[in-house]
Amino acid sequence: MKTIKVLGTGCPKCKTTVNHAEKAVAEKGVEVQIIKIEDIQEIMEYNVMSTPALLIDDEMKVKGRVPTVEEIKGWL
Amino acid sequence: MFEWIQFFADWLIYDIFGVAADTQLGEALNFFVYDTIKILFLLFLITFIMGIVNSYFPVDKLRNFLSRNKLYGLEYLAASVFGAITPFCSCSSVPLFIGFVRGGIPLGVTFAFLITSPLVNEIAIAIFLGMFGLKTTLIYVVSGILLGVLGGFVLSKLNLEPLLSDWVQKAMANSESDEDYDESKQTFWERLPAIRNEAWEIVRSVTLYVIIGIGIGAAMHGYVPEGFFEEYISAENPLAVPLATVLAVPLYANAAGILPVIQVLVAKGVPLGTAIAFMMATIGLSIPEAMLMKKVMTVKLIVIYFSVEVIFIIFSGYLFNWIL
């Protein structure tokens, strides 16, 4: 099973990113685990300076902006 | 450049809605339609241009530039300018802070970036342009950058490193200047769709605030008499600037909502410097940001950081009142 990680300290943009990820997973109809990482120390371990960031299977796909649902579907 | 918008506003309000041009309602409605369209148009334009700049100079690249190069004092200016071109999000300020100090960038230089970043951002620039014109916007941008340079420099002299949280100090001790970062190999045309979407997204997310701000502004514009505020907040009152600044810190609003209101305050007699000091303190310093900062520094350091910035904002308020 694939995992999507969304890194963000809980700002509106990060919440939108999680929503988009959930929508993409639902539309694609695949089993994906979505993990939210909100702790700043943990976020820093991913070497991210601008949130939100989204990783799929620990591969950095986007940082510093909200990815669209279509983009996320393309990565799944 | 904006005649077509005025033409449209006149046509919509006077011809289509049939509200007479010489009534208070007509004037307020016309002002509202004209300003809303103009501001949203400028917002899209500026966010789009900043998006292109940012696509080629992402924050990772700027950080690496600062940590690798010896700039002999100019690093404060560089960090502050980088803060101006980086889009600001209050939730990113903490990760940015850590990313900078972990890259071996001195604390004062990091603060220079952090001070300018919220003050000079694409939204503030667009609305400033629309409301006050090019000259005032340039003065605002330059003073926002100088504020970061001076603030960062002063903070660097205060030996504040011991006031950082333990884990941040540890990160500082293990700093490495070369964090890998893969540069995007996309061509200009490949980058454009994402930049355009991002600009739309920003415009969409602030539209409501712009409309509310301009709505309040339009109501005041039509109904508050000229010179109304002069009686209360005059240029001669020496306490007006510090008072406006300190009152603004607990207020938390974004530039999109606060600027249209400020424009009307200025039109009705509040000195521009006092109004800008109020605005800088509103968008540059906020309690939610301070709460986030608590994860990386002690309360004492947050208080020092805010105090230095407040002092410089008050100073620039006086300066604006004096030169404008």
Short mmCIF file of C-alpha atoms in Angstrom, two decimals:
data_model
loop_
_atom_site.label_atom_id
_atom_site.label_comp_id
_atom_site.label_asym_id
_atom_site.label_seq_id
_atom_site.Cartn_x
_atom_site.Cartn_y
_atom_site.Cartn_z
CA MET A 1 0.00 0.00 0.00
CA LYS A 2 1.22 3.47 -0.87
CA THR A 3 1.49 6.19 1.71
CA ILE A 4 0.94 9.91 1.29
CA LYS A 5 2.56 12.15 3.88
CA VAL A 6 1.41 15.73 4.24
CA LEU A 7 3.79 17.95 6.18
CA GLY A 8 2.44 21.15 7.65
CA THR A 9 1.98 22.95 10.92
CA GLY A 10 -1.80 23.09 10.66
CA CYS A 11 -2.30 26.17 8.52
CA PRO A 12 -5.27 26.49 6.11
CA LYS A 13 -3.05 25.59 3.12
CA CYS A 14 -1.96 22.36 4.80
CA LYS A 15 -5.57 21.40 5.47
CA THR A 16 -6.44 22.05 1.84
CA THR A 17 -3.56 19.79 0.83
CA VAL A 18 -4.92 16.97 2.99
CA ASN A 19 -8.39 17.48 1.47
CA HIS A 20 -6.95 17.32 -2.03
CA ALA A 21 -5.05 14.14 -1.16
CA GLU A 22 -8.20 12.52 0.25
CA LYS A 23 -10.18 13.53 -2.82
CA ALA A 24 -7.50 12.20 -5.19
CA VAL A 25 -7.42 8.87 -3.35
CA ALA A 26 -11.22 8.59 -3.39
CA GLU A 27 -11.48 9.47 -7.09
CA LYS A 28 -8.75 7.06 -8.03
CA GLY A 29 -10.28 4.34 -5.85
CA VAL A 30 -6.98 2.97 -4.58
CA GLU A 31 -5.90 1.99 -1.09
CA VAL A 32 -3.60 4.69 0.20
CA GLN A 33 -2.65 5.61 3.71
CA ILE A 34 -2.64 9.36 4.34
CA ILE A 35 -0.43 10.52 7.21
CA LYS A 36 -0.46 14.07 8.54
CA ILE A 37 2.77 15.26 10.11
CA GLU A 38 2.25 18.39 12.15
CA ASP A 39 5.09 18.31 14.65
CA ILE A 40 7.70 20.86 13.65
CA GLN A 41 10.68 18.77 14.79
CA GLU A 42 9.44 15.85 12.72
CA ILE A 43 8.78 18.13 9.72
CA MET A 44 12.34 19.41 9.87
CA GLU A 45 13.67 15.86 9.54
CA TYR A 46 12.34 15.92 5.99
CA ASN A 47 14.45 18.97 5.20
CA VAL A 48 11.48 21.11 4.28
CA MET A 49 11.50 24.88 4.64
CA SER A 50 8.23 25.80 3.06
CA THR A 51 5.03 24.03 3.96
CA PRO A 52 2.75 22.43 2.94
CA ALA A 53 4.78 19.58 1.50
CA LEU A 54 3.56 16.29 0.14
CA LEU A 55 5.47 13.03 -0.09
CA ILE A 56 4.42 9.80 -1.74
CA ASP A 57 6.24 6.74 -0.42
CA ASP A 58 8.75 9.14 1.16
CA GLU A 59 9.52 10.77 -2.15
CA MET A 60 9.11 14.56 -2.10
CA LYS A 61 6.57 15.54 -4.72
CA VAL A 62 5.81 19.15 -3.88
CA LYS A 63 6.73 21.73 -1.27
CA GLY A 64 5.66 25.26 -0.56
CA ARG A 65 2.37 25.09 -2.41
CA VAL A 66 -0.92 23.25 -2.50
CA PRO A 67 -0.93 20.52 -5.17
CA THR A 68 -4.11 20.10 -7.20
CA VAL A 69 -6.24 16.94 -7.01
CA GLU A 70 -5.27 16.14 -10.60
CA GLU A 71 -1.57 16.41 -9.81
CA ILE A 72 -1.86 14.03 -6.85
CA LYS A 73 -3.87 11.55 -8.95
CA GLY A 74 -1.05 11.61 -11.49
CA TRP A 75 1.48 10.65 -8.82
CA LEU A 76 -0.55 7.75 -7.39
CA MET B 1 -3.85 52.11 -17.32
CA PHE B 2 -7.08 51.85 -15.37
CA GLU B 3 -9.39 54.06 -17.42
CA TRP B 4 -11.26 51.04 -18.72
CA ILE B 5 -12.16 50.03 -15.17
CA GLN B 6 -13.47 53.53 -14.37
CA PHE B 7 -15.42 53.44 -17.62
CA PHE B 8 -16.94 50.10 -16.66
CA ALA B 9 -17.77 51.26 -13.10
CA ASP B 10 -19.46 54.44 -14.39
CA TRP B 11 -21.45 52.44 -16.91
CA LEU B 12 -22.51 49.77 -14.41
CA ILE B 13 -23.56 52.09 -11.59
CA TYR B 14 -24.90 55.14 -13.43
CA ASP B 15 -26.36 53.56 -16.58
CA ILE B 16 -27.32 50.01 -15.64
CA PHE B 17 -28.23 50.47 -11.95
CA GLY B 18 -29.43 54.01 -12.59
CA VAL B 19 -27.89 55.45 -9.41
CA ALA B 20 -27.13 59.14 -9.92
CA ALA B 21 -23.45 60.10 -9.96
CA ASP B 22 -23.86 63.02 -7.56
CA THR B 23 -25.41 61.02 -4.71
CA GLN B 24 -23.47 59.56 -1.77
CA LEU B 25 -24.74 56.09 -2.66
CA GLY B 26 -23.67 56.47 -6.28
CA GLU B 27 -20.22 57.66 -5.27
CA ALA B 28 -19.77 54.85 -2.75
CA LEU B 29 -20.95 52.14 -5.18
CA ASN B 30 -18.78 53.46 -7.98
CA PHE B 31 -15.74 53.53 -5.68
CA PHE B 32 -16.50 49.97 -4.57
CA VAL B 33 -16.79 48.52 -8.09
CA TYR B 34 -13.78 50.42 -9.41
CA ASP B 35 -11.49 49.56 -6.52
CA THR B 36 -12.49 45.90 -6.32
CA ILE B 37 -11.82 45.26 -10.01
CA LYS B 38 -8.60 47.25 -9.99
CA ILE B 39 -7.22 45.52 -6.90
CA LEU B 40 -8.13 42.01 -8.06
CA PHE B 41 -6.56 42.71 -11.44
CA LEU B 42 -3.33 43.98 -9.82
CA LEU B 43 -3.32 41.08 -7.37
CA PHE B 44 -3.34 38.56 -10.18
CA LEU B 45 -0.69 40.45 -12.11
CA ILE B 46 1.72 40.83 -9.17
CA THR B 47 1.26 37.29 -7.81
CA PHE B 48 1.87 35.99 -11.31
CA ILE B 49 5.11 37.98 -11.70
CA MET B 50 6.27 37.05 -8.20
CA GLY B 51 5.38 33.43 -8.98
CA ILE B 52 7.74 33.47 -11.96
CA VAL B 53 10.54 35.03 -9.87
CA ASN B 54 9.93 32.48 -7.15
CA SER B 55 9.96 29.56 -9.54
CA TYR B 56 13.51 30.45 -10.52
CA PHE B 57 14.62 31.48 -7.01
CA PRO B 58 12.95 29.10 -4.57
CA VAL B 59 13.74 29.59 -0.91
CA ASP B 60 16.08 26.54 -0.82
CA LYS B 61 18.28 28.16 -3.45
CA LEU B 62 18.31 31.50 -1.60
CA ARG B 63 19.22 29.76 1.64
CA ASN B 64 22.11 27.93 0.00
CA PHE B 65 23.31 31.19 -1.54
CA LEU B 66 23.36 32.85 1.88
CA SER B 67 25.10 29.97 3.61
CA ARG B 68 27.80 29.47 0.96
CA ASN B 69 28.85 33.01 0.17
CA LYS B 70 30.80 35.49 2.24
CA LEU B 71 29.03 38.78 1.71
CA TYR B 72 30.91 41.10 4.09
CA GLY B 73 27.90 42.74 5.72
CA LEU B 74 25.70 42.64 2.64
CA GLU B 75 24.17 39.37 3.83
CA TYR B 76 21.58 41.34 5.80
CA LEU B 77 20.48 43.17 2.67
CA ALA B 78 20.48 39.95 0.64
CA ALA B 79 18.41 38.10 3.26
CA SER B 80 15.95 40.96 3.49
CA VAL B 81 15.52 41.19 -0.30
CA PHE B 82 15.08 37.41 -0.44
CA GLY B 83 12.41 37.75 2.25
CA ALA B 84 10.62 40.27 0.06
CA ILE B 85 10.50 38.01 -3.02
CA THR B 86 9.52 34.87 -1.10
CA PRO B 87 5.76 34.47 -0.71
CA PHE B 88 4.89 34.63 2.94
CA CYS B 89 2.77 32.19 4.89
CA SER B 90 2.77 32.49 8.68
CA CYS B 91 2.83 28.70 8.96
CA SER B 92 6.10 28.55 7.04
CA SER B 93 7.99 30.97 9.26
CA VAL B 94 9.09 28.32 11.75
CA PRO B 95 10.33 25.76 9.19
CA LEU B 96 12.10 28.62 7.41
CA PHE B 97 13.73 29.73 10.62
CA ILE B 98 15.07 26.23 11.35
CA GLY B 99 16.13 25.70 7.74
CA PHE B 100 18.17 28.89 7.85
CA VAL B 101 19.94 28.37 11.16
CA ARG B 102 20.62 24.74 10.26
CA GLY B 103 22.26 25.95 7.09
CA GLY B 104 24.72 27.88 9.25
CA ILE B 105 23.17 31.28 8.54
CA PRO B 106 23.67 33.61 11.52
CA LEU B 107 20.66 34.40 13.67
CA GLY B 108 20.63 38.12 12.80
CA VAL B 109 20.59 37.39 9.06
CA THR B 110 17.76 34.90 9.60
CA PHE B 111 15.81 37.59 11.44
CA ALA B 112 16.40 40.03 8.57
CA PHE B 113 14.65 37.54 6.28
CA LEU B 114 11.90 36.88 8.81
CA ILE B 115 11.11 40.57 9.41
CA THR B 116 10.84 41.56 5.75
CA SER B 117 9.02 38.45 4.53
CA PRO B 118 5.53 39.27 5.90
CA LEU B 119 5.91 43.05 5.40
CA VAL B 120 6.78 42.96 1.72
CA ASN B 121 4.73 40.30 -0.01
CA GLU B 122 2.90 40.10 -3.31
CA ILE B 123 -0.50 40.85 -1.77
CA ALA B 124 0.67 43.96 0.06
CA ILE B 125 2.50 45.25 -3.03
CA ALA B 126 -0.50 44.74 -5.33
CA ILE B 127 -2.93 46.47 -3.02
CA PHE B 128 -0.49 49.26 -2.23
CA LEU B 129 -0.04 49.91 -5.95
CA GLY B 130 -3.77 50.04 -6.48
CA MET B 131 -4.46 52.27 -3.50
CA PHE B 132 -1.49 54.62 -3.24
CA GLY B 133 0.32 54.51 -6.58
CA LEU B 134 3.86 53.62 -7.61
CA LYS B 135 5.88 56.15 -5.60
CA THR B 136 4.38 55.31 -2.22
CA THR B 137 4.63 51.59 -3.02
CA LEU B 138 8.35 51.90 -3.78
CA ILE B 139 8.96 53.84 -0.57
CA TYR B 140 7.03 51.18 1.33
CA VAL B 141 8.99 48.29 -0.23
CA VAL B 142 12.35 49.98 0.37
CA SER B 143 11.50 50.76 3.99
CA GLY B 144 10.23 47.20 4.53
CA ILE B 145 13.60 45.93 3.32
CA LEU B 146 15.56 48.46 5.39
CA LEU B 147 13.50 47.50 8.43
CA GLY B 148 14.66 43.89 7.98
CA VAL B 149 18.31 44.93 7.50
CA LEU B 150 18.41 47.20 10.56
CA GLY B 151 16.31 44.90 12.73
CA GLY B 152 18.42 41.87 11.82
CA PHE B 153 21.65 43.78 12.39
CA VAL B 154 20.57 45.04 15.82
CA LEU B 155 19.34 41.58 16.85
CA SER B 156 22.66 40.05 15.77
CA LYS B 157 24.48 42.30 18.24
CA LEU B 158 22.44 41.13 21.23
CA ASN B 159 23.95 37.63 21.54
CA LEU B 160 20.60 35.86 21.43
CA GLU B 161 21.70 32.32 20.53
CA PRO B 162 21.39 31.04 24.14
CA LEU B 163 17.70 32.01 24.05
CA LEU B 164 16.85 29.50 21.33
CA SER B 165 15.24 26.19 22.24
CA ASP B 166 17.70 23.39 23.02
CA TRP B 167 16.94 21.36 19.94
CA VAL B 168 17.44 24.41 17.73
CA GLN B 169 20.81 25.11 19.35
CA LYS B 170 21.77 21.50 18.65
CA ALA B 171 20.68 21.92 15.03
CA MET B 172 22.80 25.08 14.85
CA ALA B 173 25.86 23.28 16.19
CA ASN B 174 25.51 20.58 13.52
CA SER B 175 24.93 23.04 10.75
CA GLU B 176 25.93 22.13 7.23
CA SER B 177 25.92 24.62 4.44
CA ASP B 178 25.26 22.14 1.65
CA GLU B 179 21.82 20.73 1.84
CA ASP B 180 20.98 18.98 -1.35
CA TYR B 181 18.38 20.55 -3.46
CA ASP B 182 17.52 19.48 -6.98
CA GLU B 183 16.92 22.38 -9.24
CA SER B 184 13.90 22.12 -11.47
CA LYS B 185 14.90 21.51 -15.08
CA GLN B 186 11.56 22.65 -16.43
CA THR B 187 11.39 25.19 -19.22
CA PHE B 188 9.63 28.49 -18.79
CA TRP B 189 6.49 27.27 -20.57
CA GLU B 190 6.37 24.11 -18.48
CA ARG B 191 6.46 26.19 -15.32
CA LEU B 192 3.67 28.57 -16.34
CA PRO B 193 0.57 26.42 -15.64
CA ALA B 194 1.54 25.82 -12.00
CA ILE B 195 2.44 29.50 -11.53
CA ARG B 196 -0.88 30.59 -13.06
CA ASN B 197 -2.85 28.17 -10.88
CA GLU B 198 -1.03 29.38 -7.79
CA ALA B 199 -1.76 33.03 -8.66
CA TRP B 200 -5.44 32.21 -9.18
CA GLU B 201 -5.49 30.34 -5.90
CA ILE B 202 -4.02 33.33 -4.02
CA VAL B 203 -6.43 35.79 -5.66
CA ARG B 204 -9.33 33.47 -4.91
CA SER B 205 -8.35 33.07 -1.27
CA VAL B 206 -8.08 36.81 -0.58
CA THR B 207 -11.00 38.02 -2.73
CA LEU B 208 -13.43 37.91 0.18
CA TYR B 209 -11.09 39.99 2.39
CA VAL B 210 -10.57 42.50 -0.42
CA ILE B 211 -14.32 42.86 -0.93
CA ILE B 212 -14.99 43.28 2.80
CA GLY B 213 -12.12 45.77 3.15
CA ILE B 214 -13.19 47.80 0.13
CA GLY B 215 -16.83 47.57 1.23
CA ILE B 216 -15.97 49.15 4.57
CA GLY B 217 -13.72 51.61 2.77
CA ALA B 218 -16.46 52.50 0.27
CA ALA B 219 -18.99 53.08 3.03
CA MET B 220 -16.54 55.34 4.85
CA HIS B 221 -15.54 57.02 1.61
CA GLY B 222 -19.10 58.02 0.84
CA TYR B 223 -20.24 58.96 4.32
CA VAL B 224 -17.31 60.08 6.49
CA PRO B 225 -16.60 63.79 5.91
CA GLU B 226 -13.19 64.94 4.63
CA GLY B 227 -10.71 65.69 7.41
CA PHE B 228 -12.85 63.80 9.92
CA PHE B 229 -9.93 61.98 11.53
CA GLU B 230 -7.68 64.97 11.52
CA GLU B 231 -9.36 66.18 14.66
CA TYR B 232 -8.38 62.98 16.47
CA ILE B 233 -5.24 61.64 14.82
CA SER B 234 -3.42 64.71 13.63
CA ALA B 235 0.12 64.84 12.33
CA GLU B 236 1.04 67.12 15.22
CA ASN B 237 0.12 64.59 17.89
CA PRO B 238 3.53 63.02 18.65
CA LEU B 239 1.99 59.98 20.33
CA ALA B 240 -0.18 58.99 17.34
CA VAL B 241 2.49 56.81 15.66
CA PRO B 242 3.54 54.73 18.71
CA LEU B 243 -0.09 54.37 19.75
CA ALA B 244 -1.19 53.17 16.32
CA THR B 245 1.73 50.71 16.21
CA VAL B 246 1.21 49.20 19.65
CA LEU B 247 -2.54 48.93 19.15
CA ALA B 248 -1.99 47.08 15.90
CA VAL B 249 0.17 44.23 17.25
CA PRO B 250 -2.69 42.18 18.77
CA LEU B 251 -4.78 42.82 15.66
CA TYR B 252 -4.36 40.04 13.18
CA ALA B 253 -5.45 40.86 9.68
CA ASN B 254 -3.95 40.29 6.28
CA ALA B 255 -2.89 43.06 3.97
CA ALA B 256 -5.85 42.39 1.69
CA GLY B 257 -8.43 43.33 4.32
CA ILE B 258 -6.62 46.10 6.12
CA LEU B 259 -5.24 48.18 3.23
CA PRO B 260 -8.51 49.38 1.65
CA VAL B 261 -9.61 50.66 5.07
CA ILE B 262 -6.27 52.41 5.57
CA GLN B 263 -6.55 54.11 2.20
CA VAL B 264 -9.81 55.73 3.29
CA LEU B 265 -8.32 56.72 6.65
CA VAL B 266 -5.55 58.49 4.72
CA ALA B 267 -8.03 60.13 2.35
CA LYS B 268 -9.93 61.44 5.37
CA GLY B 269 -6.92 63.01 7.04
CA VAL B 270 -4.86 60.37 8.87
CA PRO B 271 -1.15 60.98 8.07
CA LEU B 272 0.25 58.30 5.74
CA GLY B 273 3.17 57.44 8.04
CA THR B 274 0.86 56.76 10.97
CA ALA B 275 -1.34 54.61 8.75
CA ILE B 276 1.63 52.63 7.38
CA ALA B 277 3.02 52.05 10.88
CA PHE B 278 -0.39 50.71 11.87
CA MET B 279 -0.45 48.44 8.84
CA MET B 280 3.10 47.14 9.25
CA ALA B 281 2.43 46.23 12.87
CA THR B 282 -0.83 44.52 11.91
CA ILE B 283 0.59 42.29 9.20
CA GLY B 284 4.21 42.03 10.39
CA LEU B 285 3.62 41.10 14.00
CA SER B 286 0.92 38.82 15.21
CA ILE B 287 0.09 36.78 18.28
CA PRO B 288 -0.49 33.55 16.29
CA GLU B 289 3.00 33.91 14.82
CA ALA B 290 4.43 34.43 18.30
CA MET B 291 2.71 31.22 19.46
CA LEU B 292 4.34 29.28 16.61
CA MET B 293 7.70 30.85 17.42
CA LYS B 294 7.53 29.47 20.94
CA LYS B 295 8.49 26.08 19.52
CA VAL B 296 11.92 27.35 18.51
CA MET B 297 12.76 30.13 20.95
CA THR B 298 12.11 31.27 24.49
CA VAL B 299 9.44 33.84 25.30
CA LYS B 300 12.20 36.26 26.20
CA LEU B 301 13.61 36.10 22.68
CA ILE B 302 10.16 36.56 21.13
CA VAL B 303 9.65 39.67 23.27
CA ILE B 304 13.04 41.06 22.22
CA TYR B 305 12.32 40.29 18.55
CA PHE B 306 8.89 41.96 18.67
CA SER B 307 10.21 44.96 20.62
CA VAL B 308 13.00 45.65 18.15
CA GLU B 309 10.55 45.44 15.28
CA VAL B 310 8.01 47.70 17.03
CA ILE B 311 10.71 50.32 17.64
CA PHE B 312 11.74 50.31 13.99
CA ILE B 313 8.13 50.44 12.79
CA ILE B 314 7.48 53.48 14.98
CA PHE B 315 10.64 55.06 13.64
CA SER B 316 9.60 54.47 10.02
CA GLY B 317 6.13 55.86 10.79
CA TYR B 318 7.70 59.14 11.88
CA LEU B 319 10.00 59.05 8.86
CA PHE B 320 7.06 58.61 6.46
CA ASN B 321 5.12 61.44 8.08
CA TRP B 322 8.17 63.59 7.68
CA ILE B 323 9.12 62.81 4.05
CA LEU B 324 5.73 62.16 2.42
#
